[in-house]
Tab-separated table of C-alpha atoms in Angstrom:
chain	number	residue	atom	x	y	z
A	264	MET	CA	7.990	-14.814	-4.311
A	265	TYR	CA	5.515	-16.167	-6.573
A	266	ALA	CA	5.394	-16.007	-10.454
A	267	ILE	CA	1.440	-15.712	-10.957
A	268	GLY	CA	-0.372	-16.185	-14.197
A	269	GLY	CA	2.500	-17.370	-16.368
A	270	SER	CA	4.150	-15.363	-19.271
A	271	VAL	CA	2.845	-11.861	-20.697
A	272	LEU	CA	2.020	-11.743	-24.527
A	273	LEU	CA	2.285	-8.222	-24.628
A	274	GLY	CA	4.078	-5.853	-22.544
A	275	THR	CA	4.325	-2.400	-24.266
A	276	ALA	CA	1.474	0.477	-23.664
A	277	THR	CA	-0.315	1.656	-26.942
A	278	LEU	CA	-2.319	4.772	-26.595
A	279	ILE	CA	-6.126	4.150	-26.983
A	280	ALA	CA	-7.797	7.250	-25.703
A	281	VAL	CA	-7.485	10.355	-23.385
A	282	VAL	CA	-10.799	11.385	-21.723
A	283	PRO	CA	-10.831	15.141	-20.375
A	284	ALA	CA	-12.156	15.406	-16.878
A	285	ASN	CA	-12.834	19.236	-17.317
A	286	ALA	CA	-12.268	21.777	-19.807
A	287	GLY	CA	-9.201	23.977	-19.651
A	288	SER	CA	-6.458	22.978	-17.598
A	289	GLY	CA	-8.397	21.035	-15.105
A	290	PRO	CA	-7.497	17.153	-14.167
A	291	SER	CA	-7.552	14.807	-17.080
A	292	ILE	CA	-7.466	11.023	-17.323
A	293	GLY	CA	-5.939	9.022	-20.481
A	294	LYS	CA	-6.244	5.319	-20.959
A	295	GLU	CA	-3.838	3.005	-22.801
A	296	ALA	CA	-3.338	-0.831	-23.349
A	297	PHE	CA	-0.483	-1.985	-20.992
A	298	GLY	CA	-0.615	-5.674	-22.073
A	299	LYS	CA	-2.287	-9.060	-21.951
A	300	LEU	CA	-1.925	-11.958	-19.611
A	301	ALA	CA	-0.982	-15.362	-20.770
A	302	ASP	CA	-4.740	-16.257	-20.990
A	303	GLY	CA	-5.477	-13.139	-23.167
A	304	THR	CA	-6.976	-10.726	-20.586
A	305	ARG	CA	-6.182	-7.217	-21.443
A	306	VAL	CA	-4.637	-5.008	-18.784
A	307	ASP	CA	-5.049	-1.161	-19.283
A	308	ARG	CA	-2.966	1.701	-17.896
A	309	TYR	CA	-4.770	4.869	-16.835
A	310	THR	CA	-2.853	8.166	-16.355
A	311	LEU	CA	-4.451	10.801	-14.189
A	312	ARG	CA	-2.958	14.477	-14.327
A	313	ASN	CA	-3.579	17.674	-12.832
A	314	ALA	CA	-2.511	21.345	-13.701
A	315	HIS	CA	0.113	21.360	-11.037
A	316	GLY	CA	2.415	18.976	-12.095
A	317	MET	CA	1.306	15.655	-10.602
A	318	ARG	CA	0.825	12.786	-12.725
A	319	VAL	CA	-0.364	9.084	-11.537
A	320	ARG	CA	-0.270	6.024	-13.518
A	321	ILE	CA	-2.448	3.183	-12.282
A	322	LEU	CA	-2.912	-0.442	-13.975
A	323	THR	CA	-6.182	-2.482	-13.993
A	324	TYR	CA	-3.757	-5.355	-12.834
A	325	GLY	CA	-3.789	-5.339	-9.148
A	326	GLY	CA	-4.779	-1.713	-8.787
A	327	ILE	CA	-1.211	-0.815	-9.209
A	328	ILE	CA	0.243	2.544	-8.734
A	329	GLN	CA	3.160	2.178	-11.246
A	330	THR	CA	4.235	5.864	-11.055
A	331	LEU	CA	3.587	9.059	-9.170
A	332	ASP	CA	5.171	12.274	-10.460
A	333	VAL	CA	5.198	15.236	-8.176
A	334	PRO	CA	7.280	18.544	-8.266
A	335	ASP	CA	10.064	19.320	-6.069
A	336	ARG	CA	10.736	23.032	-4.332
A	337	ARG	CA	12.023	24.088	-7.667
A	338	GLY	CA	9.250	22.905	-9.911
A	339	ARG	CA	11.101	19.797	-11.291
A	340	ASP	CA	8.882	16.668	-11.661
A	341	ALA	CA	10.007	13.186	-10.517
A	342	ASN	CA	8.507	9.982	-10.023
A	343	VAL	CA	8.546	8.898	-6.318
A	344	ALA	CA	7.019	5.676	-6.327
A	345	LEU	CA	8.987	2.469	-6.857
A	346	GLY	CA	7.624	0.250	-9.843
A	347	PHE	CA	8.080	-1.951	-12.771
A	348	ALA	CA	8.322	-0.911	-16.564
A	349	THR	CA	6.493	-4.007	-17.894
A	350	LEU	CA	3.357	-6.196	-17.197
A	351	LYS	CA	5.612	-9.100	-17.269
A	352	ASP	CA	7.702	-7.901	-14.333
A	353	TYR	CA	4.530	-7.479	-12.273
A	354	VAL	CA	3.125	-11.013	-13.121
A	355	ASP	CA	6.574	-12.721	-12.502
A	356	LYS	CA	7.727	-10.793	-9.678
A	357	ASN	CA	5.419	-8.602	-7.889
A	358	GLY	CA	4.174	-11.255	-5.185
A	359	GLY	CA	7.368	-10.453	-3.512
A	360	PRO	CA	7.502	-6.565	-3.181
A	361	TYR	CA	3.875	-5.739	-4.072
A	362	PHE	CA	5.065	-2.478	-5.648
A	363	GLY	CA	2.028	-0.104	-5.668
A	364	ALA	CA	-0.640	-3.052	-5.540
A	365	LEU	CA	-4.025	-3.177	-3.880
A	366	ILE	CA	-3.866	-5.523	-1.049
A	367	GLY	CA	-6.694	-7.918	0.055
A	368	ARG	CA	-8.507	-9.775	1.298
A	369	TYR	CA	-6.363	-9.280	4.276
A	370	ALA	CA	-3.466	-6.894	4.258
A	371	ASN	CA	-0.428	-8.152	6.280
A	372	ARG	CA	0.051	-11.323	8.138
A	373	ILE	CA	-2.372	-13.997	9.767
A	374	ALA	CA	-0.473	-16.392	11.984
A	375	LYS	CA	-0.373	-19.997	10.487
A	376	GLY	CA	-2.764	-18.956	7.808
A	377	ARG	CA	-5.801	-19.905	10.393
A	378	PHE	CA	-8.587	-17.856	12.078
A	379	SER	CA	-11.854	-19.007	13.640
A	380	LEU	CA	-15.167	-17.062	12.866
A	381	ASP	CA	-18.604	-17.830	14.304
A	382	GLY	CA	-17.233	-21.322	15.429
A	383	LYS	CA	-15.710	-22.444	12.081
A	384	THR	CA	-11.929	-22.354	11.735
A	385	TYR	CA	-10.714	-21.277	8.063
A	386	GLN	CA	-7.351	-22.166	6.845
A	387	LEU	CA	-5.535	-19.906	4.440
A	388	PRO	CA	-2.583	-20.513	2.023
A	389	VAL	CA	0.760	-20.157	3.879
A	390	ASN	CA	3.077	-18.198	1.734
A	391	ASN	CA	5.348	-16.217	4.400
A	392	GLY	CA	7.138	-18.570	6.460
A	393	PRO	CA	4.499	-20.201	8.675
A	394	ASN	CA	1.917	-17.559	7.808
A	395	SER	CA	-0.462	-16.012	5.489
A	396	LEU	CA	0.625	-12.821	3.956
A	397	HIS	CA	-1.311	-10.042	1.875
A	398	GLY	CA	-4.415	-12.370	1.081
A	399	GLY	CA	-2.184	-15.416	0.111
A	400	ILE	CA	-0.679	-16.836	-2.964
A	401	LYS	CA	-3.280	-15.294	-5.528
A	402	GLY	CA	-4.357	-11.853	-3.650
A	403	PHE	CA	-6.046	-8.879	-4.969
A	404	ASN	CA	-2.576	-7.537	-6.290
A	405	THR	CA	-2.847	-10.512	-8.930
A	406	LYS	CA	-6.463	-9.595	-10.063
A	407	VAL	CA	-7.572	-7.572	-13.175
A	408	TRP	CA	-9.857	-5.160	-11.824
A	409	LYS	CA	-12.859	-3.566	-13.685
A	410	ALA	CA	-12.432	0.122	-14.261
A	411	ALA	CA	-14.330	3.144	-14.737
A	412	VAL	CA	-13.907	6.691	-14.929
A	413	VAL	CA	-15.209	9.097	-12.554
A	414	LYS	CA	-15.649	12.767	-13.056
A	415	GLY	CA	-16.119	15.398	-10.217
A	416	LYS	CA	-16.071	19.126	-9.928
A	417	GLY	CA	-12.312	19.985	-10.320
A	418	THR	CA	-11.548	16.162	-9.802
A	419	VAL	CA	-10.892	13.210	-11.851
A	420	GLY	CA	-10.990	9.616	-10.443
A	421	LEU	CA	-10.629	5.957	-11.319
A	422	ARG	CA	-13.130	3.382	-9.608
A	423	LEU	CA	-11.599	-0.365	-9.627
A	424	THR	CA	-13.977	-3.044	-8.855
A	425	TYR	CA	-12.973	-6.597	-8.121
A	426	VAL	CA	-15.671	-9.622	-7.071
A	427	SER	CA	-13.643	-12.113	-4.856
A	428	LYS	CA	-15.823	-15.533	-4.933
A	429	ASN	CA	-16.794	-17.563	-1.780
A	430	GLY	CA	-13.783	-19.493	-0.773
A	431	GLU	CA	-11.127	-17.556	-2.843
A	432	GLU	CA	-7.899	-18.102	-1.202
A	433	GLY	CA	-9.713	-19.958	1.751
A	434	TYR	CA	-11.842	-16.995	2.815
A	435	PRO	CA	-15.592	-17.164	3.352
A	436	GLY	CA	-18.210	-15.151	1.600
A	437	THR	CA	-18.500	-13.598	-1.820
A	438	LEU	CA	-16.741	-10.118	-1.172
A	439	THR	CA	-17.446	-7.309	-3.681
A	440	THR	CA	-14.626	-4.242	-3.313
A	441	THR	CA	-14.450	-1.036	-4.947
A	442	VAL	CA	-11.416	1.227	-4.765
A	443	THR	CA	-11.549	4.663	-6.170
A	444	TYR	CA	-8.607	6.927	-6.857
A	445	THR	CA	-9.448	10.474	-7.072
A	446	LEU	CA	-7.055	13.449	-8.044
A	447	GLY	CA	-8.021	17.149	-7.844
A	448	THR	CA	-6.378	20.552	-8.381
A	449	GLY	CA	-4.271	20.167	-5.220
A	450	ASN	CA	-1.512	17.352	-5.179
A	451	GLN	CA	-3.684	15.012	-3.440
A	452	LEU	CA	-4.258	11.444	-4.238
A	453	ARG	CA	-7.367	9.980	-2.522
A	454	LEU	CA	-8.166	6.248	-2.245
A	455	ASP	CA	-11.758	5.235	-0.893
A	456	TYR	CA	-12.361	1.616	-0.159
A	457	ARG	CA	-15.663	-0.014	-0.120
A	458	ALA	CA	-16.590	-3.823	0.506
A	459	ALA	CA	-19.787	-5.724	0.913
A	460	THR	CA	-20.121	-9.439	1.606
A	461	ASP	CA	-22.972	-12.184	1.228
A	462	LYS	CA	-21.372	-14.073	4.311
A	463	ALA	CA	-19.353	-13.140	7.448
A	464	THR	CA	-15.728	-12.667	6.572
A	465	ILE	CA	-12.583	-10.869	7.472
A	466	VAL	CA	-11.412	-7.766	5.409
A	467	ASN	CA	-8.358	-5.771	5.692
A	468	LEU	CA	-7.346	-3.651	2.529
A	469	THR	CA	-4.565	-1.311	1.634
A	470	ASN	CA	-2.297	-0.121	-0.944
A	471	HIS	CA	1.357	-1.119	-1.066
A	472	SER	CA	3.173	1.901	-2.588
A	473	TYR	CA	6.851	2.366	-1.910
A	474	PHE	CA	8.015	5.915	-1.787
A	475	ASN	CA	11.498	7.649	-2.329
A	476	LEU	CA	10.693	11.463	-2.357
A	477	ALA	CA	14.149	12.028	-3.973
A	478	GLY	CA	12.873	10.194	-6.903
A	479	GLU	CA	12.731	6.460	-7.647
A	480	GLY	CA	15.989	4.735	-8.275
A	481	THR	CA	18.024	7.702	-6.938
A	482	GLY	CA	19.322	5.543	-4.089
A	483	ASP	CA	18.328	4.928	-0.295
A	484	ALA	CA	15.563	6.798	1.593
A	485	TYR	CA	17.389	6.653	5.007
A	486	GLY	CA	17.860	10.454	5.006
A	487	HIS	CA	13.769	10.836	4.888
A	488	ARG	CA	12.531	12.440	8.039
A	489	LEU	CA	9.382	10.786	9.310
A	490	GLN	CA	7.001	11.699	12.042
A	491	VAL	CA	4.108	9.316	12.985
A	492	ASN	CA	1.088	10.152	14.738
A	493	ALA	CA	1.383	6.956	17.193
A	494	ALA	CA	2.352	6.417	20.902
A	495	ARG	CA	2.153	2.907	20.437
A	496	PHE	CA	3.165	-0.179	18.134
A	497	THR	CA	2.738	-3.700	18.038
A	498	PRO	CA	5.720	-5.876	18.782
A	499	THR	CA	5.961	-9.094	16.951
A	500	ASP	CA	7.120	-12.562	17.631
A	501	SER	CA	10.217	-13.898	15.446
A	502	THR	CA	7.729	-14.958	12.480
A	503	GLN	CA	6.489	-11.315	12.478
A	504	ILE	CA	3.255	-11.891	14.101
A	505	PRO	CA	1.912	-9.405	16.886
A	506	THR	CA	2.299	-10.759	20.379
A	507	GLY	CA	-1.002	-8.808	21.231
A	508	LYS	CA	0.858	-6.139	23.311
A	509	LEU	CA	0.319	-2.357	22.461
A	510	ALA	CA	3.730	-1.291	23.444
A	511	SER	CA	4.474	2.477	23.940
A	512	VAL	CA	7.069	3.644	21.325
A	513	LYS	CA	8.734	5.937	24.249
A	514	GLY	CA	12.342	5.182	24.585
A	515	THR	CA	12.789	2.925	21.495
A	516	PRO	CA	13.885	3.319	18.091
A	517	PHE	CA	9.902	3.265	17.038
A	518	ASP	CA	9.503	6.547	18.654
A	519	PHE	CA	8.699	8.859	15.781
A	520	THR	CA	6.479	11.221	17.564
A	521	ARG	CA	8.893	13.826	16.563
A	522	PRO	CA	10.697	13.615	13.097
A	523	HIS	CA	13.734	11.412	12.818
A	524	THR	CA	15.579	10.270	9.897
A	525	ILE	CA	14.773	6.868	8.692
A	526	GLY	CA	18.331	5.550	8.937
A	527	GLU	CA	18.978	7.336	12.547
A	528	ARG	CA	18.261	4.196	14.516
A	529	ILE	CA	17.706	1.473	11.870
A	530	ARG	CA	20.603	-0.357	12.989
A	531	ASP	CA	20.279	-0.279	16.397
A	532	ASN	CA	20.844	-3.343	18.434
A	533	ASP	CA	17.012	-3.626	19.090
A	534	PRO	CA	15.219	-7.118	19.059
A	535	GLN	CA	12.204	-5.767	17.093
A	536	LEU	CA	14.670	-4.412	14.418
A	537	LEU	CA	16.483	-7.548	14.146
A	538	ILE	CA	13.424	-9.611	13.469
A	539	GLY	CA	12.244	-7.362	10.571
A	540	HIS	CA	15.811	-6.597	9.414
A	541	GLY	CA	14.647	-3.063	9.848
A	542	TYR	CA	11.230	-1.344	10.146
A	543	ASP	CA	8.283	-3.798	9.272
A	544	HIS	CA	5.982	-2.895	12.258
A	545	ASN	CA	2.422	-1.462	12.574
A	546	PHE	CA	1.759	1.607	14.356
A	547	VAL	CA	-1.301	2.193	16.496
A	548	LEU	CA	-2.374	5.484	15.305
A	549	ASN	CA	-3.766	8.245	17.934
A	550	GLN	CA	-7.299	8.736	16.737
A	551	HIS	CA	-10.102	10.709	18.291
A	552	ARG	CA	-13.118	8.764	16.985
A	553	PRO	CA	-13.121	5.218	15.201
A	554	GLY	CA	-13.377	6.122	11.223
A	555	GLU	CA	-12.166	9.682	11.505
A	556	LEU	CA	-9.767	11.042	8.778
A	557	VAL	CA	-6.603	11.892	10.888
A	558	LEU	CA	-2.959	12.836	9.986
A	559	ALA	CA	-1.273	9.481	10.332
A	560	ALA	CA	2.444	10.327	9.235
A	561	THR	CA	4.374	13.052	7.521
A	562	VAL	CA	7.737	12.273	5.512
A	563	THR	CA	10.106	15.028	4.218
A	564	GLU	CA	12.926	14.691	1.965
A	565	PRO	CA	15.234	17.546	2.608
A	566	ARG	CA	17.143	17.637	-0.732
A	567	SER	CA	14.180	17.855	-3.042
A	568	GLY	CA	12.151	19.624	-0.561
A	569	ARG	CA	9.122	17.112	-0.998
A	570	VAL	CA	6.634	16.426	1.624
A	571	LEU	CA	4.269	13.676	1.835
A	572	ARG	CA	1.482	13.977	4.463
A	573	LEU	CA	-0.513	10.784	4.740
A	574	SER	CA	-3.905	10.853	6.492
A	575	THR	CA	-6.238	7.784	6.927
A	576	THR	CA	-9.487	6.498	8.710
A	577	GLN	CA	-7.848	3.482	9.267
A	578	PRO	CA	-6.294	2.596	13.060
A	579	GLY	CA	-2.989	1.454	12.155
A	580	VAL	CA	-0.218	1.861	9.556
A	581	GLN	CA	2.643	-0.326	8.745
A	582	LEU	CA	6.200	1.190	8.274
A	583	TYR	CA	8.190	-0.871	5.826
A	584	THR	CA	11.658	0.114	4.862
A	585	GLY	CA	12.280	-2.113	1.835
A	586	ASN	CA	14.145	-4.474	4.040
A	587	PHE	CA	14.266	-7.279	1.400
A	588	LEU	CA	15.120	-5.419	-1.668
A	589	ASP	CA	18.360	-7.008	-2.833
A	590	GLY	CA	19.448	-5.388	-6.052
A	591	THR	CA	17.827	-8.345	-8.218
A	592	LEU	CA	14.602	-6.150	-9.076
A	593	VAL	CA	15.034	-3.355	-11.691
A	594	GLY	CA	12.543	-0.596	-11.585
A	595	THR	CA	10.935	1.796	-14.111
A	596	SER	CA	14.296	3.972	-14.293
A	597	GLY	CA	16.379	1.199	-15.160
A	598	HIS	CA	18.207	1.101	-11.726
A	599	ALA	CA	18.237	-1.802	-9.498
A	600	TYR	CA	16.540	-1.493	-6.194
A	601	ARG	CA	18.431	-2.339	-3.011
A	602	GLN	CA	17.816	-2.441	0.730
A	603	GLY	CA	16.314	0.716	1.991
A	604	ASP	CA	15.682	2.299	-1.270
A	605	ALA	CA	11.956	3.374	-0.251
A	606	LEU	CA	9.665	3.382	2.523
A	607	ALA	CA	5.930	1.955	2.543
A	608	LEU	CA	3.082	3.341	4.773
A	609	GLU	CA	0.593	0.886	4.583
A	610	THR	CA	-2.798	2.194	6.136
A	611	GLN	CA	-4.547	-0.895	7.461
A	612	HIS	CA	-6.122	-2.640	10.456
A	613	PHE	CA	-3.447	-4.431	12.478
A	614	PRO	CA	-1.854	-7.718	11.699
A	615	ASP	CA	-3.506	-10.942	12.651
A	616	SER	CA	-6.303	-9.115	14.162
A	617	PRO	CA	-8.781	-12.137	13.651
A	618	ASN	CA	-6.582	-14.014	16.387
A	619	HIS	CA	-6.218	-10.957	18.879
A	620	PRO	CA	-9.830	-10.134	20.426
A	621	ASN	CA	-8.029	-6.767	21.901
A	622	PHE	CA	-7.527	-5.301	18.485
A	623	PRO	CA	-10.200	-3.642	16.523
A	624	SER	CA	-12.266	-6.039	14.744
A	625	THR	CA	-11.880	-6.709	10.988
A	626	VAL	CA	-15.098	-8.910	10.606
A	627	LEU	CA	-17.615	-7.870	8.057
A	628	ARG	CA	-20.990	-9.314	7.954
A	629	PRO	CA	-23.923	-9.241	5.297
A	630	GLY	CA	-25.649	-5.929	5.426
A	631	GLN	CA	-22.737	-3.963	6.577
A	632	THR	CA	-20.248	-2.077	4.399
A	633	PHE	CA	-16.536	-1.779	4.935
A	634	THR	CA	-15.271	1.686	4.306
A	635	SER	CA	-12.007	3.621	4.655
A	636	THR	CA	-10.004	6.410	3.103
A	637	THR	CA	-6.246	7.107	2.637
A	638	VAL	CA	-5.153	10.346	1.244
A	639	TYR	CA	-1.507	11.233	0.015
A	640	ALA	CA	-1.116	14.833	0.068
A	641	PHE	CA	2.103	16.111	-1.552
A	642	SER	CA	3.738	19.587	-0.992
A	643	THR	CA	7.297	21.038	-0.686
A	644	SER	CA	9.268	22.569	2.082
A	645	ARG	CA	11.626	25.485	1.707
């Protein structure tokens, strides 16, 4: 875990303005000061709302989804995303759990922090055992993004932009990234990613939100039922780097082609589960065509009736079951987070792709534009 940027000078939110997206009861967005970093840089919090009980709070620091409120089957709202109450907590502690943050330049792991591109070898910071994880020591989750409100017909959005300079965290090329969060009249949060570079580089972007559909801070998520649209996954070595094999999930605890509870097989004596201390693996999504928006996973919480349907254009999704939450982190509700208290579904390209020619390429060249879309759609079951 890394403490980034030192202490925080201001950690409480102060209302600045509310900007209506549309007249009447349509979606709206509000802006408030959330704090300042030690160097004086201001961090804002934007609150997106619709008329159906959904509210999303997003920080300009790390593009973090701090809270996400959705109704249960009885219409009662609850925050279903793990996060911290103060900026200081995100600055001091979020290099470990990455609660709700945008991840880049490269989400997930790169073996030994090393890859080759166009005949040149690049060395990245090593921050996860022998490997580089989630963009390095000061990845996109530690940056203050430039924000702009985006209005549409029946929607409201927040566009975040960050320019990563050539050589930042060892990556080649100046990369300009925009991520647009859009909320409409339906309880759907859409994330559209775009990136362009002035030099050949590698890119893998995601959001690292943790979900507990019973409500943040209410206990473990082992009773959540999960279905994943994936017949294969990428097994890893002891350092959680893919072996390169695309293995069938059939007959393994990784078979979520039909719904299973998270906790049903998580303690099985399976070598892959032992390596990750639970689920921390990339699933190879069943896609019809590259770049097509497909249903990746469905999560149902039986008690509240909340349902999350996750769709993406990405080829993979990493299932992580909060295996290293140890009770030392306290969330927005004032409750400590413990192992298994949430699950993350990180839409992505595969881990360590630059070192596996058989994986979909993550190379981005000048003149090309990286694009991807992920949609979190919330509803309820009876």
